[in-house]
Amino acid sequence: MKASKIIIFIVLPLAIVGGGAAAFTKMRGQTNAAVSPQGQVIDVKRGTLETKVTASGSLTAPKKVNLTFGSGGTVKERLIDMGDAVKKDQILARLDTIDLERAVIDAESSVKSAEKATKDTIDLYDTGAVAQADAAVAAAGAQVKAAEKALADVQPPYDLSPYAPSDIAQAEAAVAAAEAQVKAAEKALADVQPPYDLSPYTPSDIAQAEAAVSDAQAQVKTAENALAKSQTPVVSEDIAHLKAAVDNADKTLALAQQDLTNARSSRDRAVADAQELLRQQQENYRAVVKLNLVGDDIYLDPAILLGAGTVTDRLQTAYQSLLRARDNARIAQETGDKNVAAADAAVTRAQDAVRKAQEDLDRQTDDASVNLVVKQHQLDAARAALARAREDLKKRKAGPDPLEVANRKFALENARSSLVKAREDLKKRAAGPDPLDVANRKLGLDNARASLVKAEEDLKKKRAGPDPVDMAARNSQLAAARAALAKARDNLAKATIVAPFDGVVASVSGDSGDSVTAATVAVVLIDPSRIRMDAVLDETSVVQVKVGQETQVSLDALPDTSVKGTVTSIAPVSVLQSGVVNYQVFISLQLDSTGARPSSNNRTGGQGANRQPGGAGQGTAGPRAPGGASGTPGPRASTDGTTGLAVQALPIRAGMTAVAEIVTARSDNVLLVPRQAVGGSGRNRTVKVVANGKVEERPIQIGKSDDQSVEVVQGLAEGDKVLLTTPTTRTINPVAGGGGGFGGGGGGGGFSPGRR
């Protein structure tokens, strides 16, 4: 309502006034109330005052989805009915998938064929194929070289003409060499096979071999004696003398090193003592001369520093002592350095003597070791010579070895065979190459070169990679096959409808055997746990509403229950309904065990009985025709022992009509009096205060108000007693905002129940 409208209060019987006061007492927490001849006396108490606006609308399920199969077909089975509660991923319905499964199998086969064709094309040009082509080129090149050599062997550069003189000379030289090898082989055979075939050596040959054995035995004996003599452990006087020299040199070095240590220690002590004495003389001299002299300035003649006439005997004595101390320090340093240098030189000489003595001893010892090695080698050589002599004697006594004879005969035969070949080669070279052989070898060379060209072309192609046009076609075929497979799989997957979330089936379409298209809505699924109220408010009321404000939502279908809610959004653009500018307001309901409570609204009578959609409310709602429910299923009613109701068990359905009371302002801990206690009009308000048995009319300043209570800003104190008088017919002009009126409208002074 607009703030300028006039509210008419009807004169009610006194019993109704008393009932109103009793209601105020109960709801405000008053405990001290008395009845006087003029009316009922009420204590002024502090309490909470809420300002509300009322909006009408209906419930919706914002989470709603229309489910289709996504492809046409025949319904195989429907597993749910309208009103069924389902879980996420639960199967709801299926199509007959025989044709779809066959399509997937065919598409998979096509993809495999396309992938294989593409892979085969790529494999022809991969690293392994290029390596094989490289190897083929190398092999073809080798074949060409072999063919060229084979042709060159039988064909000189001057094609089919006689060989060059040098070629013939080379063949003649080969014949001569083969003849020499034959002669050598014949001689080798004769050496082991006398003419009297396998007979023993002559007596003179055997006697010569026995003499050689005797000489070798004598040489072995001599070498053994020499080695034994070298191995005898004899400590010569020279070695003993050399060892003694090393020991003496070590002792001398130790003494020299000790002397060096002593010299350094003595020098350091003498220098330290002299420096300390010099420091003392410097301090003494500074004290006498009474100057802070530093560096070499301290050694300047005091006569120069102070003047000849100012030098006293004491100063002169101190100066001379300073100079002597300086000279003594210098002498101590120089003497100590000389002594240390002499000791250091003695250490160096002693170290040289130790090194020389050790070298002499090592040299003498090494000579003895070398002599022993030489004698051992000589003995080994003598024994080897004896073994060879004995073996030769054994062979001579036994005669020639049949195996050796056979080997030498075989060598002679090979030499003679080589001679025959060399003579034949010489004969061929003298006669020139065979024309037929040359022609065959030319043909072999031409074939080898053609194979090389082909191998090189194949390598070039494989290095260049597959033909882009061919690969593009292969890839296009593969992409098309994969797309067809994806489409077939998608069609197969869409042949089964599953629940995308927990919810309730709002409607179903299609039974088993029915034909459907891809656009047929088979199942409508909603989430009943997320119910929203879509309300409207007029332009004078919507300005008081903000996102996040609390509400109490009552339903025509459930008159004894109200549900908590919260304003979640407000439309920024208005809608025009029957010439009235309204704005949509969206309210989320608190659907849990704490969101419901028995309604204090009896939904009868009151000044809000003829409320228009979007109007600000005051008083209680009047009766309204039952809203048209959409038929959306909801849970059944039950109780929970706390509030007596559980919202999730209430039969709340989308489409139900609802009224929301939105709390736009709240004042806590303010002074409150019943409306019936306030008189006057405009800003001139009064109450009748009972004090000391008397009734006096007292002016007050009021603030916000609702249909039962008025906030007293000034004029009363907590504990004061006010008189509720019998009301008369009167007209009250409300003041917009919250300043001084009881009126409702869109302002802060509107009346509404719901005090806490």
Tab-separated table of C-alpha atoms in Angstrom, residues 224-571:
chain	number	residue	atom	x	y	z
A	224	GLU	CA	124.691	-73.309	-13.064
A	225	ASN	CA	127.991	-72.798	-11.232
A	226	ALA	CA	128.073	-69.119	-12.135
A	227	LEU	CA	124.492	-68.613	-10.924
A	228	ALA	CA	125.151	-70.430	-7.661
A	229	LYS	CA	128.151	-68.244	-7.013
A	230	SER	CA	126.111	-65.105	-7.635
A	231	GLN	CA	123.365	-66.317	-5.250
A	232	THR	CA	125.791	-66.868	-2.294
A	233	PRO	CA	124.909	-64.258	0.379
A	234	VAL	CA	128.219	-62.446	0.942
A	235	VAL	CA	128.266	-59.068	2.765
A	236	SER	CA	131.318	-57.364	1.417
A	237	GLU	CA	133.304	-54.834	3.350
A	238	ASP	CA	132.358	-52.200	0.796
A	239	ILE	CA	128.635	-52.626	1.510
A	240	ALA	CA	129.206	-52.536	5.268
A	241	HIS	CA	131.313	-49.432	4.881
A	242	LEU	CA	128.624	-47.797	2.760
A	243	LYS	CA	125.889	-48.628	5.306
A	244	ALA	CA	128.019	-47.151	8.088
A	245	ALA	CA	128.469	-44.026	5.977
A	246	VAL	CA	124.661	-43.733	5.591
A	247	ASP	CA	124.142	-44.080	9.368
A	248	ASN	CA	126.802	-41.460	10.125
A	249	ALA	CA	125.293	-39.086	7.602
A	250	ASP	CA	121.821	-39.538	9.171
A	251	LYS	CA	123.238	-38.746	12.624
A	252	THR	CA	125.057	-35.687	11.342
A	253	LEU	CA	121.821	-34.494	9.679
A	254	ALA	CA	119.860	-34.939	12.927
A	255	LEU	CA	122.478	-32.916	14.852
A	256	ALA	CA	122.462	-30.196	12.186
A	257	GLN	CA	118.652	-29.980	12.275
A	258	GLN	CA	118.744	-29.696	16.091
A	259	ASP	CA	121.386	-26.954	15.837
A	260	LEU	CA	119.154	-25.112	13.364
A	261	THR	CA	116.192	-25.336	15.757
A	262	ASN	CA	118.360	-24.094	18.639
A	263	ALA	CA	119.750	-21.230	16.555
A	264	ARG	CA	116.268	-20.068	15.598
A	265	SER	CA	115.076	-20.285	19.199
A	266	SER	CA	118.105	-18.362	20.500
A	267	ARG	CA	117.690	-15.705	17.844
A	268	ASP	CA	114.002	-15.252	18.593
A	269	ARG	CA	114.631	-14.936	22.355
A	270	ALA	CA	117.525	-12.488	21.914
A	271	VAL	CA	115.590	-10.358	19.443
A	272	ALA	CA	112.505	-10.355	21.711
A	273	ASP	CA	114.558	-9.290	24.742
A	274	ALA	CA	116.301	-6.543	22.769
A	275	GLN	CA	112.966	-5.311	21.326
A	276	GLU	CA	111.420	-5.211	24.796
A	277	LEU	CA	114.374	-3.217	26.152
A	278	LEU	CA	114.128	-0.863	23.162
A	279	ARG	CA	110.382	-0.392	23.812
A	280	GLN	CA	111.109	0.471	27.472
A	281	GLN	CA	113.807	2.984	26.483
A	282	GLN	CA	111.411	4.539	23.956
A	283	GLU	CA	108.745	4.975	26.634
A	284	ASN	CA	111.304	6.395	29.057
A	285	TYR	CA	112.617	8.824	26.447
A	286	ARG	CA	109.111	9.989	25.506
A	287	ALA	CA	108.400	10.592	29.191
A	288	VAL	CA	111.597	12.695	29.581
A	289	VAL	CA	111.342	14.642	26.324
A	290	LYS	CA	107.580	15.064	26.868
A	291	LEU	CA	106.822	14.680	23.158
A	292	ASN	CA	104.696	12.028	21.440
A	293	LEU	CA	107.339	10.959	18.922
A	294	VAL	CA	106.498	8.163	16.475
A	295	GLY	CA	108.499	6.263	13.874
A	296	ASP	CA	112.097	7.301	13.279
A	297	ASP	CA	111.406	10.771	14.687
A	298	ILE	CA	112.086	9.378	18.128
A	299	TYR	CA	115.773	8.953	17.216
A	300	LEU	CA	116.346	12.611	16.225
A	301	ASP	CA	118.889	14.547	18.291
A	302	PRO	CA	117.028	16.353	21.094
A	303	ALA	CA	119.169	19.421	20.471
A	304	ILE	CA	117.580	19.647	17.041
A	305	LEU	CA	114.119	19.009	18.424
A	306	LEU	CA	114.265	21.306	21.455
A	307	GLY	CA	117.247	23.554	20.899
A	308	ALA	CA	120.787	23.178	22.262
A	309	GLY	CA	120.211	25.217	25.359
A	310	THR	CA	117.230	23.158	26.533
A	311	VAL	CA	118.858	19.687	26.641
A	312	THR	CA	119.366	18.562	30.232
A	313	ASP	CA	121.676	15.828	31.466
A	314	ARG	CA	118.756	13.610	32.235
A	315	LEU	CA	117.404	14.062	28.722
A	316	GLN	CA	120.826	13.439	27.187
A	317	THR	CA	121.261	10.258	29.300
A	318	ALA	CA	117.829	8.972	28.249
A	319	TYR	CA	118.605	9.697	24.592
A	320	GLN	CA	121.923	7.800	24.733
A	321	SER	CA	120.232	4.834	26.417
A	322	LEU	CA	117.640	4.844	23.636
A	323	LEU	CA	120.337	4.750	20.941
A	324	ARG	CA	122.180	1.897	22.684
A	325	ALA	CA	118.964	-0.079	22.977
A	326	ARG	CA	118.289	0.436	19.247
A	327	ASP	CA	121.834	-0.719	18.344
A	328	ASN	CA	121.540	-3.735	20.641
A	329	ALA	CA	118.246	-4.744	18.989
A	330	ARG	CA	119.810	-4.461	15.535
A	331	ILE	CA	122.886	-6.446	16.594
A	332	ALA	CA	120.705	-9.153	18.179
A	333	GLN	CA	118.708	-9.497	14.943
A	334	GLU	CA	121.780	-9.607	12.690
A	335	THR	CA	123.695	-12.019	14.922
A	336	GLY	CA	120.694	-14.327	15.245
A	337	ASP	CA	120.114	-14.304	11.461
A	338	LYS	CA	123.781	-15.197	10.816
A	339	ASN	CA	123.664	-18.075	13.272
A	340	VAL	CA	120.423	-19.385	11.748
A	341	ALA	CA	121.842	-19.113	8.215
A	342	ALA	CA	124.976	-21.033	9.248
A	343	ALA	CA	122.880	-23.758	10.892
A	344	ASP	CA	120.608	-23.950	7.846
A	345	ALA	CA	123.652	-24.369	5.561
A	346	ALA	CA	124.935	-27.137	7.828
A	347	VAL	CA	121.559	-28.917	7.484
A	348	THR	CA	121.743	-28.620	3.689
A	349	ARG	CA	125.262	-30.087	3.652
A	350	ALA	CA	124.180	-32.924	5.937
A	351	GLN	CA	121.187	-33.680	3.675
A	352	ASP	CA	123.508	-33.829	0.635
A	353	ALA	CA	125.832	-36.197	2.495
A	354	VAL	CA	122.928	-38.504	3.421
A	355	ARG	CA	121.675	-38.567	-0.188
A	356	LYS	CA	125.179	-39.350	-1.588
A	357	ALA	CA	125.814	-42.126	0.946
A	358	GLN	CA	122.429	-43.696	0.180
A	359	GLU	CA	123.067	-43.513	-3.576
A	360	ASP	CA	126.461	-45.258	-3.167
A	361	LEU	CA	124.845	-48.016	-1.136
A	362	ASP	CA	121.975	-48.449	-3.628
A	363	ARG	CA	124.380	-48.575	-6.557
A	364	GLN	CA	126.455	-51.326	-4.977
A	365	THR	CA	123.322	-53.345	-4.120
A	366	ASP	CA	121.822	-52.896	-7.634
A	367	ASP	CA	125.018	-54.206	-9.327
A	368	ALA	CA	124.759	-57.467	-7.385
A	369	SER	CA	121.081	-57.872	-8.400
A	370	VAL	CA	121.813	-57.236	-12.085
A	371	ASN	CA	124.613	-59.800	-12.078
A	372	LEU	CA	122.231	-62.411	-10.621
A	373	VAL	CA	119.669	-61.805	-13.383
A	374	VAL	CA	122.292	-62.111	-16.122
A	375	LYS	CA	123.545	-65.407	-14.762
A	376	GLN	CA	119.969	-66.773	-14.614
A	377	HIS	CA	119.368	-65.818	-18.258
A	378	GLN	CA	122.590	-67.477	-19.303
A	379	LEU	CA	121.562	-70.683	-17.539
A	380	ASP	CA	118.131	-70.644	-19.207
A	381	ALA	CA	119.720	-70.233	-22.637
A	382	ALA	CA	122.157	-73.096	-22.018
A	383	ARG	CA	119.341	-75.409	-20.945
A	384	ALA	CA	117.272	-74.503	-24.036
A	385	ALA	CA	120.269	-75.240	-26.287
A	386	LEU	CA	120.713	-78.613	-24.575
A	387	ALA	CA	117.037	-79.451	-25.164
A	388	ARG	CA	117.330	-78.614	-28.865
A	389	ALA	CA	120.495	-80.678	-29.230
A	390	ARG	CA	118.878	-83.670	-27.582
A	391	GLU	CA	115.792	-83.320	-29.814
A	392	ASP	CA	117.989	-83.152	-32.916
A	393	LEU	CA	119.904	-86.236	-31.800
A	394	LYS	CA	116.641	-88.072	-31.205
A	395	LYS	CA	115.386	-87.171	-34.704
A	396	ARG	CA	118.608	-88.247	-36.342
A	397	LYS	CA	118.603	-91.611	-34.587
A	398	ALA	CA	114.917	-92.181	-35.462
A	399	GLY	CA	115.196	-90.999	-39.072
A	400	PRO	CA	112.887	-88.535	-40.905
A	401	ASP	CA	109.344	-87.914	-39.492
A	402	PRO	CA	106.727	-89.428	-41.852
A	403	LEU	CA	104.294	-86.574	-41.103
A	404	GLU	CA	106.933	-83.960	-41.861
A	405	VAL	CA	107.714	-85.749	-45.108
A	406	ALA	CA	104.012	-85.815	-46.023
A	407	ASN	CA	103.631	-82.072	-45.294
A	408	ARG	CA	106.600	-81.191	-47.455
A	409	LYS	CA	105.253	-83.366	-50.252
A	410	PHE	CA	101.926	-81.541	-50.035
A	411	ALA	CA	103.732	-78.213	-50.184
A	412	LEU	CA	105.593	-79.379	-53.290
A	413	GLU	CA	102.323	-80.352	-54.974
A	414	ASN	CA	100.799	-76.944	-54.194
A	415	ALA	CA	103.833	-75.199	-55.612
A	416	ARG	CA	103.626	-77.256	-58.816
A	417	SER	CA	99.846	-76.491	-59.083
A	418	SER	CA	100.542	-72.771	-58.696
A	419	LEU	CA	103.160	-73.038	-61.412
A	420	VAL	CA	100.621	-74.623	-63.765
A	421	LYS	CA	98.127	-71.803	-63.073
A	422	ALA	CA	100.785	-69.149	-63.592
A	423	ARG	CA	101.758	-70.660	-66.948
A	424	GLU	CA	98.065	-70.809	-68.006
A	425	ASP	CA	97.605	-67.167	-67.008
A	426	LEU	CA	100.688	-66.244	-68.991
A	427	LYS	CA	99.290	-68.116	-71.964
A	428	LYS	CA	95.921	-66.288	-71.659
A	429	ARG	CA	97.565	-62.906	-71.401
A	430	ALA	CA	99.693	-63.612	-74.389
A	431	ALA	CA	96.541	-64.679	-76.346
A	432	GLY	CA	94.288	-61.760	-75.058
A	433	PRO	CA	90.864	-61.769	-73.205
A	434	ASP	CA	87.932	-64.107	-74.106
A	435	PRO	CA	85.235	-62.035	-75.924
A	436	LEU	CA	82.365	-64.043	-74.412
A	437	ASP	CA	83.732	-63.590	-70.869
A	438	VAL	CA	84.131	-59.864	-71.458
A	439	ALA	CA	80.526	-59.582	-72.711
A	440	ASN	CA	79.171	-61.418	-69.656
A	441	ARG	CA	81.135	-59.208	-67.313
A	442	LYS	CA	79.916	-56.061	-69.110
A	443	LEU	CA	76.330	-57.244	-68.708
A	444	GLY	CA	76.933	-57.849	-64.994
A	445	LEU	CA	78.350	-54.305	-64.645
A	446	ASP	CA	75.343	-52.762	-66.450
A	447	ASN	CA	72.933	-54.636	-64.160
A	448	ALA	CA	74.868	-53.560	-61.075
A	449	ARG	CA	74.792	-49.905	-62.148
A	450	ALA	CA	71.033	-50.064	-62.860
A	451	SER	CA	70.451	-51.558	-59.396
A	452	LEU	CA	72.508	-48.727	-57.875
A	453	VAL	CA	70.425	-46.063	-59.652
A	454	LYS	CA	67.205	-47.675	-58.483
A	455	ALA	CA	68.488	-47.957	-54.901
A	456	GLU	CA	69.550	-44.287	-54.897
A	457	GLU	CA	66.137	-43.171	-56.178
A	458	ASP	CA	64.405	-45.257	-53.507
A	459	LEU	CA	66.647	-43.719	-50.818
A	460	LYS	CA	65.879	-40.210	-52.067
A	461	LYS	CA	62.131	-40.860	-51.866
A	462	LYS	CA	62.340	-42.307	-48.354
A	463	ARG	CA	64.448	-39.416	-47.111
A	464	ALA	CA	61.922	-36.946	-48.579
A	465	GLY	CA	59.119	-38.634	-46.620
A	466	PRO	CA	55.634	-39.645	-47.709
A	467	ASP	CA	53.749	-37.761	-50.411
A	468	PRO	CA	51.801	-34.907	-48.727
A	469	VAL	CA	48.777	-35.486	-50.945
A	470	ASP	CA	48.774	-39.200	-50.140
A	471	MET	CA	49.199	-38.546	-46.405
A	472	ALA	CA	46.463	-35.906	-46.449
A	473	ALA	CA	44.112	-38.429	-48.020
A	474	ARG	CA	45.095	-41.092	-45.482
A	475	ASN	CA	44.639	-38.685	-42.569
A	476	SER	CA	41.314	-37.502	-43.924
A	477	GLN	CA	40.110	-41.088	-44.192
A	478	LEU	CA	41.309	-41.787	-40.643
A	479	ALA	CA	39.658	-38.644	-39.255
A	480	ALA	CA	36.397	-39.507	-40.970
A	481	ALA	CA	36.533	-43.061	-39.607
A	482	ARG	CA	37.233	-41.802	-36.085
A	483	ALA	CA	34.431	-39.252	-36.320
A	484	ALA	CA	32.056	-41.972	-37.459
A	485	LEU	CA	33.172	-44.156	-34.539
A	486	ALA	CA	32.695	-41.313	-32.061
A	487	LYS	CA	29.251	-40.648	-33.485
A	488	ALA	CA	28.342	-44.352	-33.286
A	489	ARG	CA	29.580	-44.609	-29.702
A	490	ASP	CA	27.767	-41.398	-28.792
A	491	ASN	CA	24.544	-42.757	-30.281
A	492	LEU	CA	25.014	-45.981	-28.362
A	493	ALA	CA	25.719	-44.100	-25.120
A	494	LYS	CA	22.667	-41.875	-25.658
A	495	ALA	CA	20.532	-44.967	-26.101
A	496	THR	CA	20.571	-45.207	-22.301
A	497	ILE	CA	19.190	-42.353	-20.205
A	498	VAL	CA	20.815	-41.993	-16.770
A	499	ALA	CA	19.953	-39.582	-13.996
A	500	PRO	CA	22.421	-36.642	-13.957
A	501	PHE	CA	21.645	-35.957	-10.276
A	502	ASP	CA	19.577	-37.196	-7.361
A	503	GLY	CA	15.993	-36.191	-7.906
A	504	VAL	CA	12.363	-37.082	-8.595
A	505	VAL	CA	10.801	-37.999	-11.931
A	506	ALA	CA	8.400	-35.194	-12.838
A	507	SER	CA	7.082	-36.771	-16.040
A	508	VAL	CA	7.781	-39.639	-18.449
A	509	SER	CA	6.995	-40.223	-22.108
A	510	GLY	CA	7.205	-43.407	-24.117
A	511	ASP	CA	6.668	-47.045	-23.159
A	512	SER	CA	8.425	-50.205	-24.258
A	513	GLY	CA	8.056	-50.636	-28.017
A	514	ASP	CA	7.298	-46.970	-28.718
A	515	SER	CA	9.289	-45.156	-31.394
A	516	VAL	CA	11.043	-41.935	-30.370
A	517	THR	CA	13.135	-39.309	-32.094
A	518	ALA	CA	16.282	-37.570	-30.928
A	519	ALA	CA	14.156	-34.612	-29.790
A	520	THR	CA	11.591	-36.611	-27.808
A	521	VAL	CA	11.656	-35.659	-24.105
A	522	ALA	CA	11.513	-39.061	-22.455
A	523	VAL	CA	12.011	-38.028	-18.822
A	524	VAL	CA	11.710	-34.750	-16.928
A	525	LEU	CA	13.805	-34.822	-13.722
A	526	ILE	CA	13.786	-32.251	-10.933
A	527	ASP	CA	15.709	-31.824	-7.694
A	528	PRO	CA	13.024	-31.434	-4.956
A	529	SER	CA	15.665	-30.574	-2.356
A	530	ARG	CA	16.252	-27.241	-4.082
A	531	ILE	CA	12.917	-25.384	-4.178
A	532	ARG	CA	12.739	-21.667	-4.949
A	533	MET	CA	9.923	-19.185	-4.607
A	534	ASP	CA	9.463	-16.771	-7.502
A	535	ALA	CA	7.680	-13.740	-6.021
A	536	VAL	CA	6.777	-10.241	-7.227
A	537	LEU	CA	6.901	-6.903	-5.395
A	538	ASP	CA	5.710	-3.495	-6.466
A	539	GLU	CA	8.130	-0.659	-6.966
A	540	THR	CA	7.426	0.939	-3.553
A	541	SER	CA	8.231	-2.285	-1.721
A	542	VAL	CA	11.124	-3.688	-3.721
A	543	VAL	CA	13.376	-0.773	-2.714
A	544	GLN	CA	13.286	-2.100	0.886
A	545	VAL	CA	14.378	-5.603	-0.091
A	546	LYS	CA	18.005	-6.706	-0.327
A	547	VAL	CA	19.729	-9.966	-1.196
A	548	GLY	CA	20.379	-12.026	1.941
A	549	GLN	CA	17.309	-10.859	3.900
A	550	GLU	CA	15.422	-13.565	5.802
A	551	THR	CA	11.864	-14.576	4.965
A	552	GLN	CA	9.053	-16.750	6.253
A	553	VAL	CA	7.188	-18.489	3.433
A	554	SER	CA	3.679	-19.815	3.967
A	555	LEU	CA	1.797	-22.030	1.534
A	556	ASP	CA	-1.897	-22.172	0.755
A	557	ALA	CA	-1.606	-25.954	0.583
A	558	LEU	CA	0.006	-26.133	4.058
A	559	PRO	CA	-1.709	-23.394	6.099
A	560	ASP	CA	-0.286	-24.581	9.428
A	561	THR	CA	3.371	-24.519	8.357
A	562	SER	CA	5.839	-21.818	7.365
A	563	VAL	CA	9.297	-22.334	5.866
A	564	LYS	CA	12.385	-20.195	6.285
A	565	GLY	CA	13.891	-18.651	3.227
A	566	THR	CA	16.517	-16.178	2.019
A	567	VAL	CA	16.349	-13.590	-0.753
A	568	THR	CA	18.897	-14.754	-3.343
A	569	SER	CA	18.351	-12.280	-6.201
A	570	ILE	CA	16.203	-9.364	-7.333
A	571	ALA	CA	15.400	-8.721	-10.984
